[in-house]
Coordinates of C-alpha atoms in Angstrom, one line a residue:
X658 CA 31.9 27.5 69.8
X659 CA 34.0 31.2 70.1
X660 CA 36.2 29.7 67.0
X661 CA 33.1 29.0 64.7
X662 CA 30.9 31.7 65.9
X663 CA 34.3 34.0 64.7
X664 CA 34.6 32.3 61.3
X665 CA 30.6 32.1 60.7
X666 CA 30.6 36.0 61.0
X667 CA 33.8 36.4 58.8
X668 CA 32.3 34.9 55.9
X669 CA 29.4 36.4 56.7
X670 CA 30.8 39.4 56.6
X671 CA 33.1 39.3 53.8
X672 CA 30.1 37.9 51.9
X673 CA 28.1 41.5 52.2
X674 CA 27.2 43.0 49.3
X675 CA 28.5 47.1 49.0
X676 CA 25.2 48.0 50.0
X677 CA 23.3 45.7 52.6
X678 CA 21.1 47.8 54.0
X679 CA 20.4 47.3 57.5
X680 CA 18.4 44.6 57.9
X681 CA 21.4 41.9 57.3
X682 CA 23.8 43.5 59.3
X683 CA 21.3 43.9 62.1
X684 CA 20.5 40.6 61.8
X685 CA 23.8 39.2 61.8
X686 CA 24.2 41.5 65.2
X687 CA 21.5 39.5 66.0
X688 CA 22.9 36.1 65.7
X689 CA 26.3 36.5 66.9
X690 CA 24.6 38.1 70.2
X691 CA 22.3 34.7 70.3
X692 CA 25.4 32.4 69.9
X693 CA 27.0 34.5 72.7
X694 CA 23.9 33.9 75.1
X695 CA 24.0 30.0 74.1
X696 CA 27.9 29.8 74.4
X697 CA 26.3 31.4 78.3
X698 CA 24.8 28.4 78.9
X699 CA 21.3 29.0 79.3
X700 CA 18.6 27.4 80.7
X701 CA 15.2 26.1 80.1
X702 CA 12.9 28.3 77.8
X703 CA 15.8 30.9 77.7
X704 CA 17.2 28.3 75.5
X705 CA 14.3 27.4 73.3
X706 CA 13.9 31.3 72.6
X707 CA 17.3 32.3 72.0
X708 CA 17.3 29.1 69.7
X709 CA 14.6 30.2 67.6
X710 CA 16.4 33.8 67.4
X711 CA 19.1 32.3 66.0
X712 CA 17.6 30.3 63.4
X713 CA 15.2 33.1 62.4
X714 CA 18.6 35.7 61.9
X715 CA 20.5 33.2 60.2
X716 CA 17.3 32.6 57.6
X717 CA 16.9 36.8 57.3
X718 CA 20.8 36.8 56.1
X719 CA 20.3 34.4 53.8
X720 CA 17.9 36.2 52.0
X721 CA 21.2 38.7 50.9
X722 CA 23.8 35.9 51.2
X723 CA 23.6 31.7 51.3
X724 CA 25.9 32.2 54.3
X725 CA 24.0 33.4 56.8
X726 CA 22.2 29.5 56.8
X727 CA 25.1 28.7 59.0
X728 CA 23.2 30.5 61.6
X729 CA 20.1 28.7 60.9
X730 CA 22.0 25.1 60.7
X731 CA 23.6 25.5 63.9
X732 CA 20.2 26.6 66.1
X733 CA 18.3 23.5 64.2
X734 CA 21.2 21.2 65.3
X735 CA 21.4 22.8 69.1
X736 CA 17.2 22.4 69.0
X737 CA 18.1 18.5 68.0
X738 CA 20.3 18.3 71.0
X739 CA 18.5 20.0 73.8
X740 CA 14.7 19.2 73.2
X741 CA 12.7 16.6 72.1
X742 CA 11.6 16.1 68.2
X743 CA 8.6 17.6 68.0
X744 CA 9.5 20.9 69.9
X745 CA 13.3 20.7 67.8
X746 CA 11.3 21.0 64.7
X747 CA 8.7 23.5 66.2
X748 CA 11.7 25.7 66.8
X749 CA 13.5 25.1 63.9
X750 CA 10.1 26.5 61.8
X751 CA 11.6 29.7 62.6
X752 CA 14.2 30.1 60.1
X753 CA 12.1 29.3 56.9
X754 CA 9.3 31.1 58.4
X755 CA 11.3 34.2 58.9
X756 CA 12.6 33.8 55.6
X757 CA 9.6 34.1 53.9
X758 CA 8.7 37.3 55.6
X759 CA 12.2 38.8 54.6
X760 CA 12.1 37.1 51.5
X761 CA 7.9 38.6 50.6
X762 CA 9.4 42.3 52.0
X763 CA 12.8 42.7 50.7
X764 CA 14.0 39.6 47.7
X765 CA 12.9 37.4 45.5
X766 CA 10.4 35.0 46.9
X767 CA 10.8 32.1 47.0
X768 CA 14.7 32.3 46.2
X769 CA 16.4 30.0 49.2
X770 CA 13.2 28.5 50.8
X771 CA 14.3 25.5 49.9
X772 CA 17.5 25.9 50.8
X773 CA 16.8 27.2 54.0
X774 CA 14.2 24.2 55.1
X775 CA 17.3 21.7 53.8
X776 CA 19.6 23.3 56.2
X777 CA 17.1 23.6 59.1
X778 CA 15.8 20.3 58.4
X779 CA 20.0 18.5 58.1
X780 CA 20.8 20.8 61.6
X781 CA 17.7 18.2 63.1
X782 CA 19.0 15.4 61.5
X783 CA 22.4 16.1 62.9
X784 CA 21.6 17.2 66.1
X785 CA 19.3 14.1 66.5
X786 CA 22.3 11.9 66.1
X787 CA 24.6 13.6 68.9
X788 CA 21.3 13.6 70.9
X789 CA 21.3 9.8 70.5
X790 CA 24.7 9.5 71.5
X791 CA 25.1 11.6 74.3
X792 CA 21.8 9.8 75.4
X793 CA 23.6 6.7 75.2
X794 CA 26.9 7.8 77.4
X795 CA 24.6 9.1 79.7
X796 CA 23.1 5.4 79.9
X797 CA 26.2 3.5 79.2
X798 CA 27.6 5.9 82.6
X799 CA 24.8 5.1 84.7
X800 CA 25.4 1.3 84.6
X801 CA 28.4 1.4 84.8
X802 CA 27.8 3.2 88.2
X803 CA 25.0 1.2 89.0
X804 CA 26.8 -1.9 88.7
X805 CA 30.0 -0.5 90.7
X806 CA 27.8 0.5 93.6
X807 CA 26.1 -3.2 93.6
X808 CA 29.5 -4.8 93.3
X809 CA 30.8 -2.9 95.9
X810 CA 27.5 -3.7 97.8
X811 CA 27.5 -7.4 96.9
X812 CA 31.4 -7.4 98.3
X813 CA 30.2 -5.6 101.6
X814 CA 27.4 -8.2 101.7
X815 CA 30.0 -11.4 101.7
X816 CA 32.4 -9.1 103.8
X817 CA 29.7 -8.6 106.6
X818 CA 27.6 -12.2 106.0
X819 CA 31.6 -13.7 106.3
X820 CA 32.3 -11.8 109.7
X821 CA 29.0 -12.8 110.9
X822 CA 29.4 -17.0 110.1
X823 CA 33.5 -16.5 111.7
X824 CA 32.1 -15.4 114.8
X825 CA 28.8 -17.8 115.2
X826 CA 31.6 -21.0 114.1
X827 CA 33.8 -19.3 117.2
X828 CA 31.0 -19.3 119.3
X829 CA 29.8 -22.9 118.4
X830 CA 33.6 -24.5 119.2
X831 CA 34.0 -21.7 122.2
X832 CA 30.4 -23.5 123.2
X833 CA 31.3 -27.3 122.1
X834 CA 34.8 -26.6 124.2
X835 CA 33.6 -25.2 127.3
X836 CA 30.7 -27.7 127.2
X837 CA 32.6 -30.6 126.8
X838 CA 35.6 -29.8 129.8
X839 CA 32.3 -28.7 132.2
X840 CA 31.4 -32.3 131.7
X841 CA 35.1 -33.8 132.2
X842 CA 35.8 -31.5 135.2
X843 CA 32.2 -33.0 136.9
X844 CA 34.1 -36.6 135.9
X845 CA 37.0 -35.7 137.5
X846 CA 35.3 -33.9 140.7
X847 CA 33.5 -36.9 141.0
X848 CA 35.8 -39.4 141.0
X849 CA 38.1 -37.3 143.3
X850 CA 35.5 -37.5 146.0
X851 CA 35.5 -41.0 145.5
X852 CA 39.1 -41.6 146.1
X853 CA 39.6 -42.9 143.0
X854 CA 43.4 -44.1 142.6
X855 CA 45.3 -41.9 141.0
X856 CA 45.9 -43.0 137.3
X857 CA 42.1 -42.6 136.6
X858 CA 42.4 -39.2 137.6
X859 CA 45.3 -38.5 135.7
X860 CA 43.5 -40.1 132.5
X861 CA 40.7 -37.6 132.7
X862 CA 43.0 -34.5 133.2
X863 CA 45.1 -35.9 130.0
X864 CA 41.4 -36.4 128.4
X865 CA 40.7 -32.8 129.9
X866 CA 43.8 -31.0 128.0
X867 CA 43.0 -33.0 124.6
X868 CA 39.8 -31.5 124.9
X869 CA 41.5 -28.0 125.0
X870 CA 44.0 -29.1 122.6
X871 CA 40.7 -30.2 120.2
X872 CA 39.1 -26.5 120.8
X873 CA 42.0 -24.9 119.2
X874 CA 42.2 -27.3 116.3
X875 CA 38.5 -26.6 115.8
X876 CA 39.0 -23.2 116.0
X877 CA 41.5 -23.7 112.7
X878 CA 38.8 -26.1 110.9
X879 CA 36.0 -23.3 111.2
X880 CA 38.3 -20.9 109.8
X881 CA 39.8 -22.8 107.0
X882 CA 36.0 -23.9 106.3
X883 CA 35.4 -20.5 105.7
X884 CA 38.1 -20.2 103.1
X885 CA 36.6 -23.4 101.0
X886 CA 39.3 -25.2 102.9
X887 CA 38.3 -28.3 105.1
X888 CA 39.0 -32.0 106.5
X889 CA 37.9 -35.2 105.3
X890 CA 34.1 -35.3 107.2
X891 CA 34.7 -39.0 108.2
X892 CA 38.3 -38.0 109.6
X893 CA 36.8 -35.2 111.6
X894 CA 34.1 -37.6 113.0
X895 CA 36.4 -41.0 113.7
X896 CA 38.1 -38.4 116.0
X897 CA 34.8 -36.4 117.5
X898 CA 33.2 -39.9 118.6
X899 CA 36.9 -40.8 120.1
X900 CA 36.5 -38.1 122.2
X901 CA 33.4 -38.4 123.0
X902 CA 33.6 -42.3 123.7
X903 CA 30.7 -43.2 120.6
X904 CA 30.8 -45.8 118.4
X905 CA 31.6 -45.0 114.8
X906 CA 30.4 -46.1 111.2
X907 CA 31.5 -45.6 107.9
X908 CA 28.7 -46.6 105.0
X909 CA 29.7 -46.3 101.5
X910 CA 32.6 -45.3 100.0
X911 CA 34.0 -41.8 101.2
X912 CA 33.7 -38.5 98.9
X913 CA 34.8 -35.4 99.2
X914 CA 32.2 -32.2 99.2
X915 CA 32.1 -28.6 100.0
X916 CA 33.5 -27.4 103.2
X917 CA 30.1 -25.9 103.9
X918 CA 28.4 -29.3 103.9
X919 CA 30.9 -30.7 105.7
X920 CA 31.3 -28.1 108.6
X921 CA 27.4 -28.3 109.2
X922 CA 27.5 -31.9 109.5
X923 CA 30.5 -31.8 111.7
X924 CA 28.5 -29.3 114.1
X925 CA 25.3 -31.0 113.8
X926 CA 27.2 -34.2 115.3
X927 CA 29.1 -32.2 118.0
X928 CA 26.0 -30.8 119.3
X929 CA 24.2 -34.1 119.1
X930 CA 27.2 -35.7 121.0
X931 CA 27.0 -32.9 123.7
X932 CA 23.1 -33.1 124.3
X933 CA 23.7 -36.8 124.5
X934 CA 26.1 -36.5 127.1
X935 CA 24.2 -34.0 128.7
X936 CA 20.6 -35.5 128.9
X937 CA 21.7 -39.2 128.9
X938 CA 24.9 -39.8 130.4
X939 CA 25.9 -43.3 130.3
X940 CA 24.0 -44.5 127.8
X941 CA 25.6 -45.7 124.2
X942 CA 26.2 -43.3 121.4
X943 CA 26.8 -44.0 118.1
X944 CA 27.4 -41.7 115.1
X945 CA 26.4 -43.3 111.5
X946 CA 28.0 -41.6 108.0
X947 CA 26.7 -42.7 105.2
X948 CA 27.8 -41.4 101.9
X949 CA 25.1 -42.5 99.2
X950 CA 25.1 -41.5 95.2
X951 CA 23.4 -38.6 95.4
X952 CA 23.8 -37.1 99.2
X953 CA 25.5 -37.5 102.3
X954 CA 23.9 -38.5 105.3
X955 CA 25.0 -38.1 109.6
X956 CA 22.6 -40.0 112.4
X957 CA 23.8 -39.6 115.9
X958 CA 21.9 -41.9 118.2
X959 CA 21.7 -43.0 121.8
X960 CA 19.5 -45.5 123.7
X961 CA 17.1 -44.9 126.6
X962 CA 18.9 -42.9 129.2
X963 CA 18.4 -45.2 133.1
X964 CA 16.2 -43.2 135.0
X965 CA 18.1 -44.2 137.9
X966 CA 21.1 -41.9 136.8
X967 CA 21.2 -38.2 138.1
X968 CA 22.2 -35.4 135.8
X969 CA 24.5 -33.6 137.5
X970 CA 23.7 -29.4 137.6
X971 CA 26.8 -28.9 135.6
X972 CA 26.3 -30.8 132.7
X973 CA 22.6 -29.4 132.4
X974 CA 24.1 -25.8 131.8
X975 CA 26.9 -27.4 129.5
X976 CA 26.5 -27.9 125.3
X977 CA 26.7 -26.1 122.1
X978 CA 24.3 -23.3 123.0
X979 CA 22.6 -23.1 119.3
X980 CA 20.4 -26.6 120.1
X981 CA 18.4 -27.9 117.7
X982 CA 17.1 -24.4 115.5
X983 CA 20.3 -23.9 115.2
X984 CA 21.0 -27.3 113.7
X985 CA 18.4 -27.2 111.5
X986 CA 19.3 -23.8 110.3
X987 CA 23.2 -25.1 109.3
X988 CA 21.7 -28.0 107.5
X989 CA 18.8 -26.0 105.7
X990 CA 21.4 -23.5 104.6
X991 CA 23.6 -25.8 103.2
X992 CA 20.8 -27.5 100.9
X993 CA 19.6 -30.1 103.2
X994 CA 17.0 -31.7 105.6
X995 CA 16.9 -32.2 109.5
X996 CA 15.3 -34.9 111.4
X997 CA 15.1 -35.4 115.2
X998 CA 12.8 -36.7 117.2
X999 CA 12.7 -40.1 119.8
X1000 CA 12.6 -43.5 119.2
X1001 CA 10.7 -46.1 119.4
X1002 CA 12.9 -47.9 122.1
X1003 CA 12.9 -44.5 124.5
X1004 CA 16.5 -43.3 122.9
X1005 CA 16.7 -40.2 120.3
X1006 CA 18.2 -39.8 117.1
X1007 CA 19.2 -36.8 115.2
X1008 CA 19.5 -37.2 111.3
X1009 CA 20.6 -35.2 108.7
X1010 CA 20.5 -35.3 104.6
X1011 CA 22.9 -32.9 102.0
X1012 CA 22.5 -33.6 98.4
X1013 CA 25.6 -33.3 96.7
X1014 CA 26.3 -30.1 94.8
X1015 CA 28.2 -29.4 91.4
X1016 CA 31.5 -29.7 91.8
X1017 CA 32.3 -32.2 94.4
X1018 CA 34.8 -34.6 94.0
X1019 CA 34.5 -38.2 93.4
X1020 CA 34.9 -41.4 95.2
X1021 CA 38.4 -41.2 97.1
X1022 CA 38.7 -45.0 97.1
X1023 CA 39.7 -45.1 93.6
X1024 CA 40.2 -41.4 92.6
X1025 CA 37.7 -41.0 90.1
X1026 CA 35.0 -38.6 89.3
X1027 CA 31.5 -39.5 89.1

């Protein structure tokens, strides 16, 4: 701005006739002062005015010499760029206005009117354009922030929502665990008040530190789950229904699906087999997979529970500790459907539905995709 506001008054200058008078060097005084104040950054209506001052000296020179239009092209183009249209090309009036007046008082008229409305009206056209495209910076900048602060957002989102589903799957095997040895350790109590011989005993304290050893595989599962990594779902229940002493069916031929899917149906069944234990001990169990064309379905069942039999207090404060909301919530979250309810031969059933989603694998029997 210094380097063109020093060559605008050069030519300016060197353009003088030998007797000016004092009306173009005052205004060219004028101008060089205005391009100062705008160099100053002004503000606000300071800006529109000294604009206006501009283009009005530049169109008074060029009543003596064509140059001084350089003047009145600038302040047009800065109009362009710092206010709207309408008020740009209010302010640029200025210039051929004031050179009519300097034209009527002290030249030829009309001479440069022309001229001077060309210039003004190219400074708006120019102007206009670097408006446009600063405009469009501006916009191009604020996406770009905008969409940095919502990935950054969107990756504290999965950070926290990922925390949040490592500790509740801790919880859930810290809960299945605990529940589970509470339940062998009333076994064991039990049949040591009963002098049972010896090898029994020792079969439920080997039961008793599979059960640990279990807790701590299950610990591994939930976490690898959580990376997209996870077991077979028929694998992890053959074992679960081991433990648990339930009978165990296959229907259909296995697939492979998300680890999501598959670690709320593994926890839907773990909690089933614990309340089953818990609420109707001694009574038959049995665990159902069936993997259909379109979804997968689990069914955890057990038969009437004999009145006779007394829950003891321990296993009534044992079990998962999420119940059935929380079942239903895993399942829903994962696509699917919950049902649980009694039967009509006095036993309950839990069952559970998961559609399929894009990208699971195909029959494992043959290897193919379907």
């Amino acid at each position: 701005m210094l380097a063109g506001l020093g060559v605008s008054l050069w030519v300016n200058v060197a353009a003088l006739p030998a007797a000016p008078g004092i009306v173009a060097p005052v205004a060219m005084a004028v101008a060089a002062v205005a391009w100062l104040v705008l160099i100053g950054g002004t503000r606000g209506a300071h800006v529109a005015a000294v604009v206006a001052v501009l283009c009005a000296a530049g169109a008074v020179i060029a009543v003596t010499d064509i140059n001084g239009l350089i003047f009145t092209g600038v302040a047009a183009s800065t109009a362009a760029v710092a206010f709207d249209p309408v008020a740009a090309l209010v302010l640029s009036m200025a210039g051929p206005v004031a050179y009519c007046l300097a034209a009527i008082a002290h030249g030829p008229f009309p001479g440069r009117l022309l001229g001077t409305a060309a210039v003004a009206l190219a400074g708006l056209v120019a102007g206009a354009s670097r408006r446009e495209i600063d405009q469009r910076a501006r916009h191009s900048a604020l996406v770009a922030t905008e969409r940095r602060r919502a990935e950054v957002a969107r990756a504290e989102a999965e950070l926290a929502g990922e925390r949040i589903r490592l500790g509740r799957e801790l919880h859930d095997v810290l809960a299945h665990t605990l529940g589970a040895l509470s339940i062998q350790l009333t076994a064991i109590d039990t049949l040591a008040r009963k002098n049972t011989p010896r090898q029994n005993l020792i079969t439920q304290i080997e039961l008793g530190h599979e059960l640990v050893s279990t807790g701590l595989d299950e610990a591994r599962q939930a976490v690898r789950a959580l990376r997209g990594e996870s077991a077979p779902l028929a694998a992890r229940l053959e074992r679960l229904c081991e433990l648990h002493q339930a009978e165990f069916e296959v229907d259909g031929n296995q697939r492979e699906f998300d680890a999501d899917s598959t670690l709320a149906l593994y926890r839907l069944s773990q909690e089933a087999l614990t309340n089953a234990a818990k609420h109707a001990p001694g009574t038959r169990v049995s665990v159902r997979v069936g993997f259909g064309p379109r979804d997968v379905t689990v069914q955890v069942s057990n038969t009437s529970p004999d009145p006779v039999v007394d829950t003891p207090r321990a296993l009534r404060a044992s079990g998962g500790g999420f119940g059935l909301k929380g079942m239903r919530e895993r399942v829903e979250q994962a696509g699917g459907e919950l049902q649980a309810g009694p039967m009509s031969d006095g036993g309950w059933r839990v069952a559970a539905r998961i559609p399929y989603r894009q990208g699971d694998l195909g029959d494992r029997s043959n290897g193919s995709d379907r």
